PDB file of C-alpha atoms in Angstrom:
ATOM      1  CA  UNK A   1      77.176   8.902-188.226  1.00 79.00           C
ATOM      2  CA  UNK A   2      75.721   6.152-190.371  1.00 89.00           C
ATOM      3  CA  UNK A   3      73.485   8.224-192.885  1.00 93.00           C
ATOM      4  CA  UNK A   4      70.431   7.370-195.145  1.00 96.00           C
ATOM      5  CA  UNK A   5      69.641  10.079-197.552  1.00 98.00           C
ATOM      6  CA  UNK A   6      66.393   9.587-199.572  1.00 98.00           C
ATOM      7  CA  UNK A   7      64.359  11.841-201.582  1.00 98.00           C
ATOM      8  CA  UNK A   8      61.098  13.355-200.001  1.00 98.00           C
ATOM      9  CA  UNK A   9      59.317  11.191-202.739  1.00 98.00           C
ATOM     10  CA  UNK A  10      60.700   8.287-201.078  1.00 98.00           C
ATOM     11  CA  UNK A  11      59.666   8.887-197.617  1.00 97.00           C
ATOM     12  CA  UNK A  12      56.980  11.408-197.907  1.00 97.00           C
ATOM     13  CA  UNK A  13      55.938  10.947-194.060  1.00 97.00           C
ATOM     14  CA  UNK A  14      59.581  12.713-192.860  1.00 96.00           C
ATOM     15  CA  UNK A  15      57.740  16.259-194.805  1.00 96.00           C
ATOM     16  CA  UNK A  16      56.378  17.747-191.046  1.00 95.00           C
ATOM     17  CA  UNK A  17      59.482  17.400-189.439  1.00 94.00           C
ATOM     18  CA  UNK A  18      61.623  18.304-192.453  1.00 95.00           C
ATOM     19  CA  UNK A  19      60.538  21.497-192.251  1.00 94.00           C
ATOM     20  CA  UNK A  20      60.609  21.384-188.393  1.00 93.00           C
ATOM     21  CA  UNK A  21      64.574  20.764-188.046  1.00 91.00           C
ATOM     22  CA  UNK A  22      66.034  22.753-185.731  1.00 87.00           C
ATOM     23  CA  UNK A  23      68.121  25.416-187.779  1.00 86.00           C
ATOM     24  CA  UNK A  24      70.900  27.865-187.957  1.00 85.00           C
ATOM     25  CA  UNK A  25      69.497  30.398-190.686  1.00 91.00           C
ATOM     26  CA  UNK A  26      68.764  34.370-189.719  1.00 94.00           C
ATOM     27  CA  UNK A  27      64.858  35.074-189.207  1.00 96.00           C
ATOM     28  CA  UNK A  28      65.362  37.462-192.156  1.00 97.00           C
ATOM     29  CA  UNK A  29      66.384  34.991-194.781  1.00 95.00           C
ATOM     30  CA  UNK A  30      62.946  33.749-194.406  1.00 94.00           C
ATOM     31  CA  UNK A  31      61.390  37.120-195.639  1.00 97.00           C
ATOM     32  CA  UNK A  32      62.379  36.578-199.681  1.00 97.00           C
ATOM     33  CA  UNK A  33      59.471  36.319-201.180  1.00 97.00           C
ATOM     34  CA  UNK A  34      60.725  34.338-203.811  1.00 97.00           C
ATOM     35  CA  UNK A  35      60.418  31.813-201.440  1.00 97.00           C
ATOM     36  CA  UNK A  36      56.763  31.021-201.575  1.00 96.00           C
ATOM     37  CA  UNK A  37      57.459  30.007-205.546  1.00 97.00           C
ATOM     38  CA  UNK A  38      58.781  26.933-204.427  1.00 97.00           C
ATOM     39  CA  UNK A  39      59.035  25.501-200.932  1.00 97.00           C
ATOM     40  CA  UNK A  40      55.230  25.581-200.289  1.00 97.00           C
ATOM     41  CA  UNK A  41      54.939  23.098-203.376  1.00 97.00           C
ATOM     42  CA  UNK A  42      58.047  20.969-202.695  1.00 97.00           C
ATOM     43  CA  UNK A  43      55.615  17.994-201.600  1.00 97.00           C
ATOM     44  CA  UNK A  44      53.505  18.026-204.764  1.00 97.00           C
ATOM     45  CA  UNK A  45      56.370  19.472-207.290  1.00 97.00           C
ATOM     46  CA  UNK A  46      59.271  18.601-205.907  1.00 98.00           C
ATOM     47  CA  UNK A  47      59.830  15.723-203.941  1.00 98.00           C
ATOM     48  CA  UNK A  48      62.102  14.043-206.537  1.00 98.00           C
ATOM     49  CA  UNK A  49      64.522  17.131-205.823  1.00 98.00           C
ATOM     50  CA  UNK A  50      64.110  17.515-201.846  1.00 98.00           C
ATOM     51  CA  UNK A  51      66.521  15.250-200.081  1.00 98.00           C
ATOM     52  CA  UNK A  52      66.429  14.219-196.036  1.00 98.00           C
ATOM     53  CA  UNK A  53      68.891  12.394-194.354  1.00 97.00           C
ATOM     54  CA  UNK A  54      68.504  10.150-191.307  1.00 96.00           C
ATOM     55  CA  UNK A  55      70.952   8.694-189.297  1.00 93.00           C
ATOM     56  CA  UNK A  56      70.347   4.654-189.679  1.00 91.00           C
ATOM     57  CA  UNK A  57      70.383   4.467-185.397  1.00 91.00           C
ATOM     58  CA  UNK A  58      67.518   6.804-185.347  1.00 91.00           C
ATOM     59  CA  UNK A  59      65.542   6.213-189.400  1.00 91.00           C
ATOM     60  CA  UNK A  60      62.533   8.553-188.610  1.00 90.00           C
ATOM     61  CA  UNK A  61      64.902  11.851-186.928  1.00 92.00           C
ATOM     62  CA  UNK A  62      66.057  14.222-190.021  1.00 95.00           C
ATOM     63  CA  UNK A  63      69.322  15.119-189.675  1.00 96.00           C
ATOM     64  CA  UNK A  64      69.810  17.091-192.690  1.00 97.00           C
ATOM     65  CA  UNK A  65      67.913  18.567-196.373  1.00 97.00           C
ATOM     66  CA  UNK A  66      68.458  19.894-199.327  1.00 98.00           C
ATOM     67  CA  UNK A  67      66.647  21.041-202.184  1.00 98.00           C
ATOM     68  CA  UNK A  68      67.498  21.940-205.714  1.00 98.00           C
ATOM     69  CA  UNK A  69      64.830  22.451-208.304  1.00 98.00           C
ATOM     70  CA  UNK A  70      65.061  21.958-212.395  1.00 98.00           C
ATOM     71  CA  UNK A  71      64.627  25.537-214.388  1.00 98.00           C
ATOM     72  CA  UNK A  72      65.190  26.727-218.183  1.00 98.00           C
ATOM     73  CA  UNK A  73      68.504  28.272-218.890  1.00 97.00           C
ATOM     74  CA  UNK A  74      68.805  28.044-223.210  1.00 94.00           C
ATOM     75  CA  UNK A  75      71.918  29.458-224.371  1.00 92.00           C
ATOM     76  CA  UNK A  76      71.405  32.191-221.774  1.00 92.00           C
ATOM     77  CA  UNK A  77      74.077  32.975-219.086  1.00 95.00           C
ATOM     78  CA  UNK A  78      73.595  32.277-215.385  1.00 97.00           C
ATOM     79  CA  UNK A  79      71.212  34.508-213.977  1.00 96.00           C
ATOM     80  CA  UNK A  80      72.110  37.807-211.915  1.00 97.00           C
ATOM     81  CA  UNK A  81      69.260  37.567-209.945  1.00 98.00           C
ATOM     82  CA  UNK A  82      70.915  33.916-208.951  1.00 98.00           C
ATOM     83  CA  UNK A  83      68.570  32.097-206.272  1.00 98.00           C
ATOM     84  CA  UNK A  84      65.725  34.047-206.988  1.00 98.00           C
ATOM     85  CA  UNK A  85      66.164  33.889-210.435  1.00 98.00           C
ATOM     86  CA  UNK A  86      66.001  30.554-210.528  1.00 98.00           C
ATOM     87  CA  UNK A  87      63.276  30.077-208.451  1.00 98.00           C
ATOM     88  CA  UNK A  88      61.146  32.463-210.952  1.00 97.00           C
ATOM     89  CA  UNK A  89      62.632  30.447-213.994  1.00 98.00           C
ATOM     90  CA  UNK A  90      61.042  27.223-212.243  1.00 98.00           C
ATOM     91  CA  UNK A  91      57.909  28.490-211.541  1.00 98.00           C
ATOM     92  CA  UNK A  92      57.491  29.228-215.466  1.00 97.00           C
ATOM     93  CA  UNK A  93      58.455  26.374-217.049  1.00 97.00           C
ATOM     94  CA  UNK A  94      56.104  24.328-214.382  1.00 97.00           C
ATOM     95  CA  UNK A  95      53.358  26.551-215.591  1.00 97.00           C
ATOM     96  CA  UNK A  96      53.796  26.630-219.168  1.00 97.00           C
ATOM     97  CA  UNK A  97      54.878  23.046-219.416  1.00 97.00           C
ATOM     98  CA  UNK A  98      58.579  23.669-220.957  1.00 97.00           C
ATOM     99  CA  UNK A  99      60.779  21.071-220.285  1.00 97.00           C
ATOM    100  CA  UNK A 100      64.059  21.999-217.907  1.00 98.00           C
ATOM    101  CA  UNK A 101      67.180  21.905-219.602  1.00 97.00           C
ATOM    102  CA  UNK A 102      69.386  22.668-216.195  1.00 98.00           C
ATOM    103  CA  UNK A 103      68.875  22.307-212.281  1.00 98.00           C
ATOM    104  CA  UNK A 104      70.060  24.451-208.916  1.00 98.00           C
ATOM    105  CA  UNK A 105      70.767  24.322-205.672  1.00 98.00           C
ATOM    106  CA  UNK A 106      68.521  25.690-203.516  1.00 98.00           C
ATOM    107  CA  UNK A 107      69.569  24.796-199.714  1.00 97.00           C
ATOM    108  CA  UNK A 108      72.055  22.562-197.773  1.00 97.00           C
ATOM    109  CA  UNK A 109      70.726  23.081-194.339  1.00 96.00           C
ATOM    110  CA  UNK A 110      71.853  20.984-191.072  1.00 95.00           C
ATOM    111  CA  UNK A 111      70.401  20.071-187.577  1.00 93.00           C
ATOM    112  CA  UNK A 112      71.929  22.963-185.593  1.00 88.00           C
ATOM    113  CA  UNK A 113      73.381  20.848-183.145  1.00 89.00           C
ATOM    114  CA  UNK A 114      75.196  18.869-186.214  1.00 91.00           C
ATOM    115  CA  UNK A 115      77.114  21.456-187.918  1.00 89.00           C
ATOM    116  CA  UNK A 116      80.602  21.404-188.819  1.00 89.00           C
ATOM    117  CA  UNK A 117      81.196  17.503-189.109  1.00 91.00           C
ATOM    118  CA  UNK A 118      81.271  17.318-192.405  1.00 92.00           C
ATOM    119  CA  UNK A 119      77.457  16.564-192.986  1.00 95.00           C
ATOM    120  CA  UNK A 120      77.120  19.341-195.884  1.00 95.00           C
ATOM    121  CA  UNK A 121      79.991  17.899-198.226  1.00 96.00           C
ATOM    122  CA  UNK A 122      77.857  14.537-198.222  1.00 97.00           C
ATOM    123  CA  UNK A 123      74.383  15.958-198.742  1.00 98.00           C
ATOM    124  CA  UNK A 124      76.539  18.138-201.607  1.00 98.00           C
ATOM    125  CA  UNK A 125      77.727  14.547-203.334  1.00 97.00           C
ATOM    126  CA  UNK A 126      73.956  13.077-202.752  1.00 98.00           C
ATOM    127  CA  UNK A 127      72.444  16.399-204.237  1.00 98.00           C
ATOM    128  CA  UNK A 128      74.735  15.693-207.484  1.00 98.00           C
ATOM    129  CA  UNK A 129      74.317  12.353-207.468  1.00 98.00           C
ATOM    130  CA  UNK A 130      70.420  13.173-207.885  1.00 98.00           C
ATOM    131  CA  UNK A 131      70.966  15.472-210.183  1.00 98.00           C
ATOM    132  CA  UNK A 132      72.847  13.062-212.227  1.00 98.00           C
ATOM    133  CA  UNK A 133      70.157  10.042-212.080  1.00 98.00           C
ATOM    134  CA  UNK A 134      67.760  13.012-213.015  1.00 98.00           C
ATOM    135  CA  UNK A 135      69.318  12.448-216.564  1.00 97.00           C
ATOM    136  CA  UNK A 136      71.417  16.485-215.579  1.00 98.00           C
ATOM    137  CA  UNK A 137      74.694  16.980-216.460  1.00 97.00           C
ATOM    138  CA  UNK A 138      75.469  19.935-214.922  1.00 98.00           C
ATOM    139  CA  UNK A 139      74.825  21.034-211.394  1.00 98.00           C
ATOM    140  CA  UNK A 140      74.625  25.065-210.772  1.00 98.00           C
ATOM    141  CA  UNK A 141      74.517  26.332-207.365  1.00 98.00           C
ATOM    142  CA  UNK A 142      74.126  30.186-206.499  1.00 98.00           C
ATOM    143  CA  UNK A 143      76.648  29.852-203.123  1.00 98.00           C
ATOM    144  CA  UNK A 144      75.763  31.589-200.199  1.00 98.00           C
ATOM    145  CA  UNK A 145      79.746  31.745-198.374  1.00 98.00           C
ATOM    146  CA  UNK A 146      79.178  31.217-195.197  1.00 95.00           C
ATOM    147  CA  UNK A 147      81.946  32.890-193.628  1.00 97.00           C
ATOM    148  CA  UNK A 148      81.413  36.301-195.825  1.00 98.00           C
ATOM    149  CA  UNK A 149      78.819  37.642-192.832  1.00 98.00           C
ATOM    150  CA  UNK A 150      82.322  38.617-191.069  1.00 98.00           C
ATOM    151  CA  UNK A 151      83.293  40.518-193.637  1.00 98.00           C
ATOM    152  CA  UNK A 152      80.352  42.591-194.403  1.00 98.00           C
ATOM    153  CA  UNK A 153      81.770  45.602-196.786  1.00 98.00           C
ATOM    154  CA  UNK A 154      83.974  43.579-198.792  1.00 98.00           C
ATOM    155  CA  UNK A 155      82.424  43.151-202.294  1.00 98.00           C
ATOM    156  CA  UNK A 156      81.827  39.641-203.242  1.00 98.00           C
ATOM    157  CA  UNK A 157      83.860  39.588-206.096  1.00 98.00           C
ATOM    158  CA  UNK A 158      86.940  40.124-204.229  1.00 98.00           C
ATOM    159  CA  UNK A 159      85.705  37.780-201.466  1.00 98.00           C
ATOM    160  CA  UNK A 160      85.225  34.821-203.770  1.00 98.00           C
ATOM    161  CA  UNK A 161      88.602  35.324-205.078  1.00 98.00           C
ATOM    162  CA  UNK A 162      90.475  35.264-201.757  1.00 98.00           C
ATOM    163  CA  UNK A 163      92.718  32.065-201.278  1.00 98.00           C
ATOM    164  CA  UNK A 164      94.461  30.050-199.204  1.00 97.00           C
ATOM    165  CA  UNK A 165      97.894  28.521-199.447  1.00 97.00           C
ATOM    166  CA  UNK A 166      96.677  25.567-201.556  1.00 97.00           C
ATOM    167  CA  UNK A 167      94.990  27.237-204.215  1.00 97.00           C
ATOM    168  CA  UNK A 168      91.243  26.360-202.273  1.00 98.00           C
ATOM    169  CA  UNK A 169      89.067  29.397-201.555  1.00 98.00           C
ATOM    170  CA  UNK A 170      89.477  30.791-198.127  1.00 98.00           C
ATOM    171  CA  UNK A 171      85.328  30.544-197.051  1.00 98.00           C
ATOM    172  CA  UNK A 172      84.972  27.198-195.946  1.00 97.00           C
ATOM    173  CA  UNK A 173      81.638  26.705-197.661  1.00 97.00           C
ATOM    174  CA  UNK A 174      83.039  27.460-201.612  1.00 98.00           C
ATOM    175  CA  UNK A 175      86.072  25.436-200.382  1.00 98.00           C
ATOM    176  CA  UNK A 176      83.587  22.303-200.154  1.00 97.00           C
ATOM    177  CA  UNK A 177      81.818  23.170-203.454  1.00 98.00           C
ATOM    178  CA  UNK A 178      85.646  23.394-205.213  1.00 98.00           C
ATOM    179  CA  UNK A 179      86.807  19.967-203.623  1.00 97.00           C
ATOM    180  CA  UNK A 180      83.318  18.564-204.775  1.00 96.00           C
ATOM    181  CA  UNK A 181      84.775  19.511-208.730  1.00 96.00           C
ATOM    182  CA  UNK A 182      82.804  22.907-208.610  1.00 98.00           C
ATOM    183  CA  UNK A 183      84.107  25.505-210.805  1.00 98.00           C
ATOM    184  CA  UNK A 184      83.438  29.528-209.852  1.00 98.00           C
ATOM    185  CA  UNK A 185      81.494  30.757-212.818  1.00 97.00           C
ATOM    186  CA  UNK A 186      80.328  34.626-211.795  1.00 98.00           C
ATOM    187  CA  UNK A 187      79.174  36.767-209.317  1.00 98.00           C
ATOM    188  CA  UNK A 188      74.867  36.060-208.769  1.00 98.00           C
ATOM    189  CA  UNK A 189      75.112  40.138-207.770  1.00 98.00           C
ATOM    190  CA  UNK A 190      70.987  40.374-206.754  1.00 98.00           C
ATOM    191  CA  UNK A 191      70.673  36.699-205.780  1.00 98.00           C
ATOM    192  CA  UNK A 192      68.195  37.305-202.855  1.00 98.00           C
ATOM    193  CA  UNK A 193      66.317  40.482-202.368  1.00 98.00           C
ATOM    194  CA  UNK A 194      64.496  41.074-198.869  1.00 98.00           C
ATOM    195  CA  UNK A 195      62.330  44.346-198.727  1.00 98.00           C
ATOM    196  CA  UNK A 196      60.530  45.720-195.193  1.00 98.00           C
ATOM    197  CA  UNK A 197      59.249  48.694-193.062  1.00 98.00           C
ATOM    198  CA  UNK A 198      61.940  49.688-190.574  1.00 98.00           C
ATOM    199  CA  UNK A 199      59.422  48.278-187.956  1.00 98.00           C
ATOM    200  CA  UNK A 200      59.363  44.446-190.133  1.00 98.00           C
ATOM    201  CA  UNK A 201      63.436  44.691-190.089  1.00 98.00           C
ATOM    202  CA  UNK A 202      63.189  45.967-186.093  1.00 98.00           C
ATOM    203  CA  UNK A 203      61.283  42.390-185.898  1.00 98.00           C
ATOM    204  CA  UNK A 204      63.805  40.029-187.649  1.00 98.00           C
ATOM    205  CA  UNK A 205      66.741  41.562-186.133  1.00 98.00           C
ATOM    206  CA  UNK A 206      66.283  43.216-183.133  1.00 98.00           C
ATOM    207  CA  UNK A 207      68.197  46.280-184.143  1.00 98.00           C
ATOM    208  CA  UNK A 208      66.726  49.601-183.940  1.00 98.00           C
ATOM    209  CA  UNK A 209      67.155  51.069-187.630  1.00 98.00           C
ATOM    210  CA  UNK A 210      66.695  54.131-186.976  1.00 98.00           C
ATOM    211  CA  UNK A 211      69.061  56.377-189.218  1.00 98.00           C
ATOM    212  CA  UNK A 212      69.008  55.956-193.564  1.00 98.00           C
ATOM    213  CA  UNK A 213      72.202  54.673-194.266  1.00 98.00           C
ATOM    214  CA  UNK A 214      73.754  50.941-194.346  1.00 98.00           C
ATOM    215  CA  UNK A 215      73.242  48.795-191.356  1.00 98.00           C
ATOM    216  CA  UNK A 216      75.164  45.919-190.363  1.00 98.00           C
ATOM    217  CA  UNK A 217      72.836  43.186-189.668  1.00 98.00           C
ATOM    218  CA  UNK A 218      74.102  39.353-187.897  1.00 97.00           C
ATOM    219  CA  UNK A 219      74.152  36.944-190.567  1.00 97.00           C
ATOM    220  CA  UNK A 220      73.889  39.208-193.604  1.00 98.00           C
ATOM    221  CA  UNK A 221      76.409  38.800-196.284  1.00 98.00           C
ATOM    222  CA  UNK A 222      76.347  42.426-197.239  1.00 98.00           C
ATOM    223  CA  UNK A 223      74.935  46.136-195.376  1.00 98.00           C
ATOM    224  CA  UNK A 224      70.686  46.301-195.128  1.00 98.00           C
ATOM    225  CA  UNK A 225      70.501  49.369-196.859  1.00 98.00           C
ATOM    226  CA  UNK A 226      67.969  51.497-194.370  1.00 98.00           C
ATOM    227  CA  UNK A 227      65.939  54.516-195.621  1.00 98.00           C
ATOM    228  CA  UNK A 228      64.631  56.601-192.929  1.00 98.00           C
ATOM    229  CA  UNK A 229      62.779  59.130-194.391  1.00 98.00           C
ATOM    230  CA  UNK A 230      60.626  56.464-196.214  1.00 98.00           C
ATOM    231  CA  UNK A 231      60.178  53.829-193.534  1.00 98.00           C
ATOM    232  CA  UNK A 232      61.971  50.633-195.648  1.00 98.00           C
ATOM    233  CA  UNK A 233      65.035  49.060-195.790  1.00 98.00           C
ATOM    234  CA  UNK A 234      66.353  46.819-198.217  1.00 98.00           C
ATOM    235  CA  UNK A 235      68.549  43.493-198.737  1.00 98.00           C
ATOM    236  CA  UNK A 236      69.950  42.509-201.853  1.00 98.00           C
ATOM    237  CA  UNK A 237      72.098  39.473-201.232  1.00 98.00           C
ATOM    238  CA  UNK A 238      74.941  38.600-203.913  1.00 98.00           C
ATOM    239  CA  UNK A 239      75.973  34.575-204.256  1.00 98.00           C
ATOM    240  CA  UNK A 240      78.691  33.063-206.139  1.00 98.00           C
ATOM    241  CA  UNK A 241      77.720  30.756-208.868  1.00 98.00           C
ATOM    242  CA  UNK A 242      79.320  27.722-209.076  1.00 98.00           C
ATOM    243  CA  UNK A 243      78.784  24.883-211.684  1.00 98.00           C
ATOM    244  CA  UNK A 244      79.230  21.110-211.192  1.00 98.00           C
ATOM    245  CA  UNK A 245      80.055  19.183-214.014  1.00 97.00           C
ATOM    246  CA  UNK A 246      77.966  15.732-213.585  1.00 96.00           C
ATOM    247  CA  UNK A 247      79.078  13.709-216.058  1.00 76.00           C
TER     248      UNK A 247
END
């Protein structure tokens, strides 16, 4: 596949179907409400850091798009609270007018139907190569591994430290990141929190919640924690930060 990979600011008119791309993502990752601090106001915000890619055969069909958005950092360390903490971090520098001193990825996301040829390692090396022009010199990226759903109760510490043979990280998505130049930094250990009633969670997952205790859940990275007795259940999500060194 012959790609083209603009920003949003470049063709603005790709913005419906951008966010109408078929997708692969679990109906409860769109619950964080940490969310609505940035995508709703990528158009008007963010376009220079929103990226779509079209295959040249077919110029007006997204294919792919990512997102990454500038934040403050200072002389503190990555943030615990990882992709939510970033998003928050945005959000107040926009508002108070500080200037960004350091950028994140946000999402890598690919036509369903596309997945697995290799489409994510080039929107990875146009997402840095943004970042770059963007006058950056380091990319951060709170990783969601996309093989750790398998392994549900295994803490994410010991996950991200699991290799192959070669040296390269067993979960095929920080393998990419690594070969990119990436460097594991630390553990994002609250990157995502999703809260609901037992009857929201019934909703996104289809499974009945019905005793307190940790529930497996498709997709997840880690147990829902469910709490009968008070009608909620809660997902805190940990990532692995990794930082790309642009330049």
């Amino acid at each position: 596949m012959d790609l083209r990979i603009t920003t949003l600011a470049e063709r603005p008119e790709l913005e419906p179907q951008m966010w109408s791309m078929p997708h692969s993502w679990p109906a409860f990752m769109n619950q964080d409400p940490a969310a609505n601090l940035f995508y709703p106001v990528v158009a008007g915000q963010y376009a220079k850091f929103a990226l779509v890619a079209v295959d040249r055969a077919a110029p007006d069909v997204i294919v792919a798009r990512a997102f990454f958005v500038p934040f403050v950092l200072g002389d503190d360390e990555l943030p615990d609270d990882g992709w939510d903490g970033v998003l928050w971090r945005a959000t107040a520098a926009r508002r108070r007018g500080s200037t960004p001193d350091a950028v994140s990825a946000l999402e890598i996301t690919i036509k369903a139907d596309l997945q697995g040829k290799g489409l994510s390692t080039v929107m990875l090396d146009a997402m840095r190569a943004q970042a770059a022009r963007l006058g950056f010199s380091e990319l951060f990226a709170p990783v969601r591994p996309n093989r750790k759903h398998l392994q549900p109760r295994v803490p994410m510490a010991g996950y991200a430290a699991l290799r192959r043979e070669d040296g390269l990280p067993v979960d095929p998505w920080l393998r990419v990141h690594v070969r990119a130049g990436g460097v594991i930094d630390k553990i994002a250990r609250r990157s995502m929190v999703v809260a609901g009633t037992l009857e929201e969670w019934r909703g996104w997952t289809g499974l009945p919640f019905d005793r307190t205790g940790d529930v497996e859940v498709p997709g997840a990275l880690v147990p829902v924690h469910c709490d009968v007795d008070h009608g909620r259940a809660v997902y805190v999500e940990p990532n692995v930060w990794v930082r790309h060194r642009l330049r």
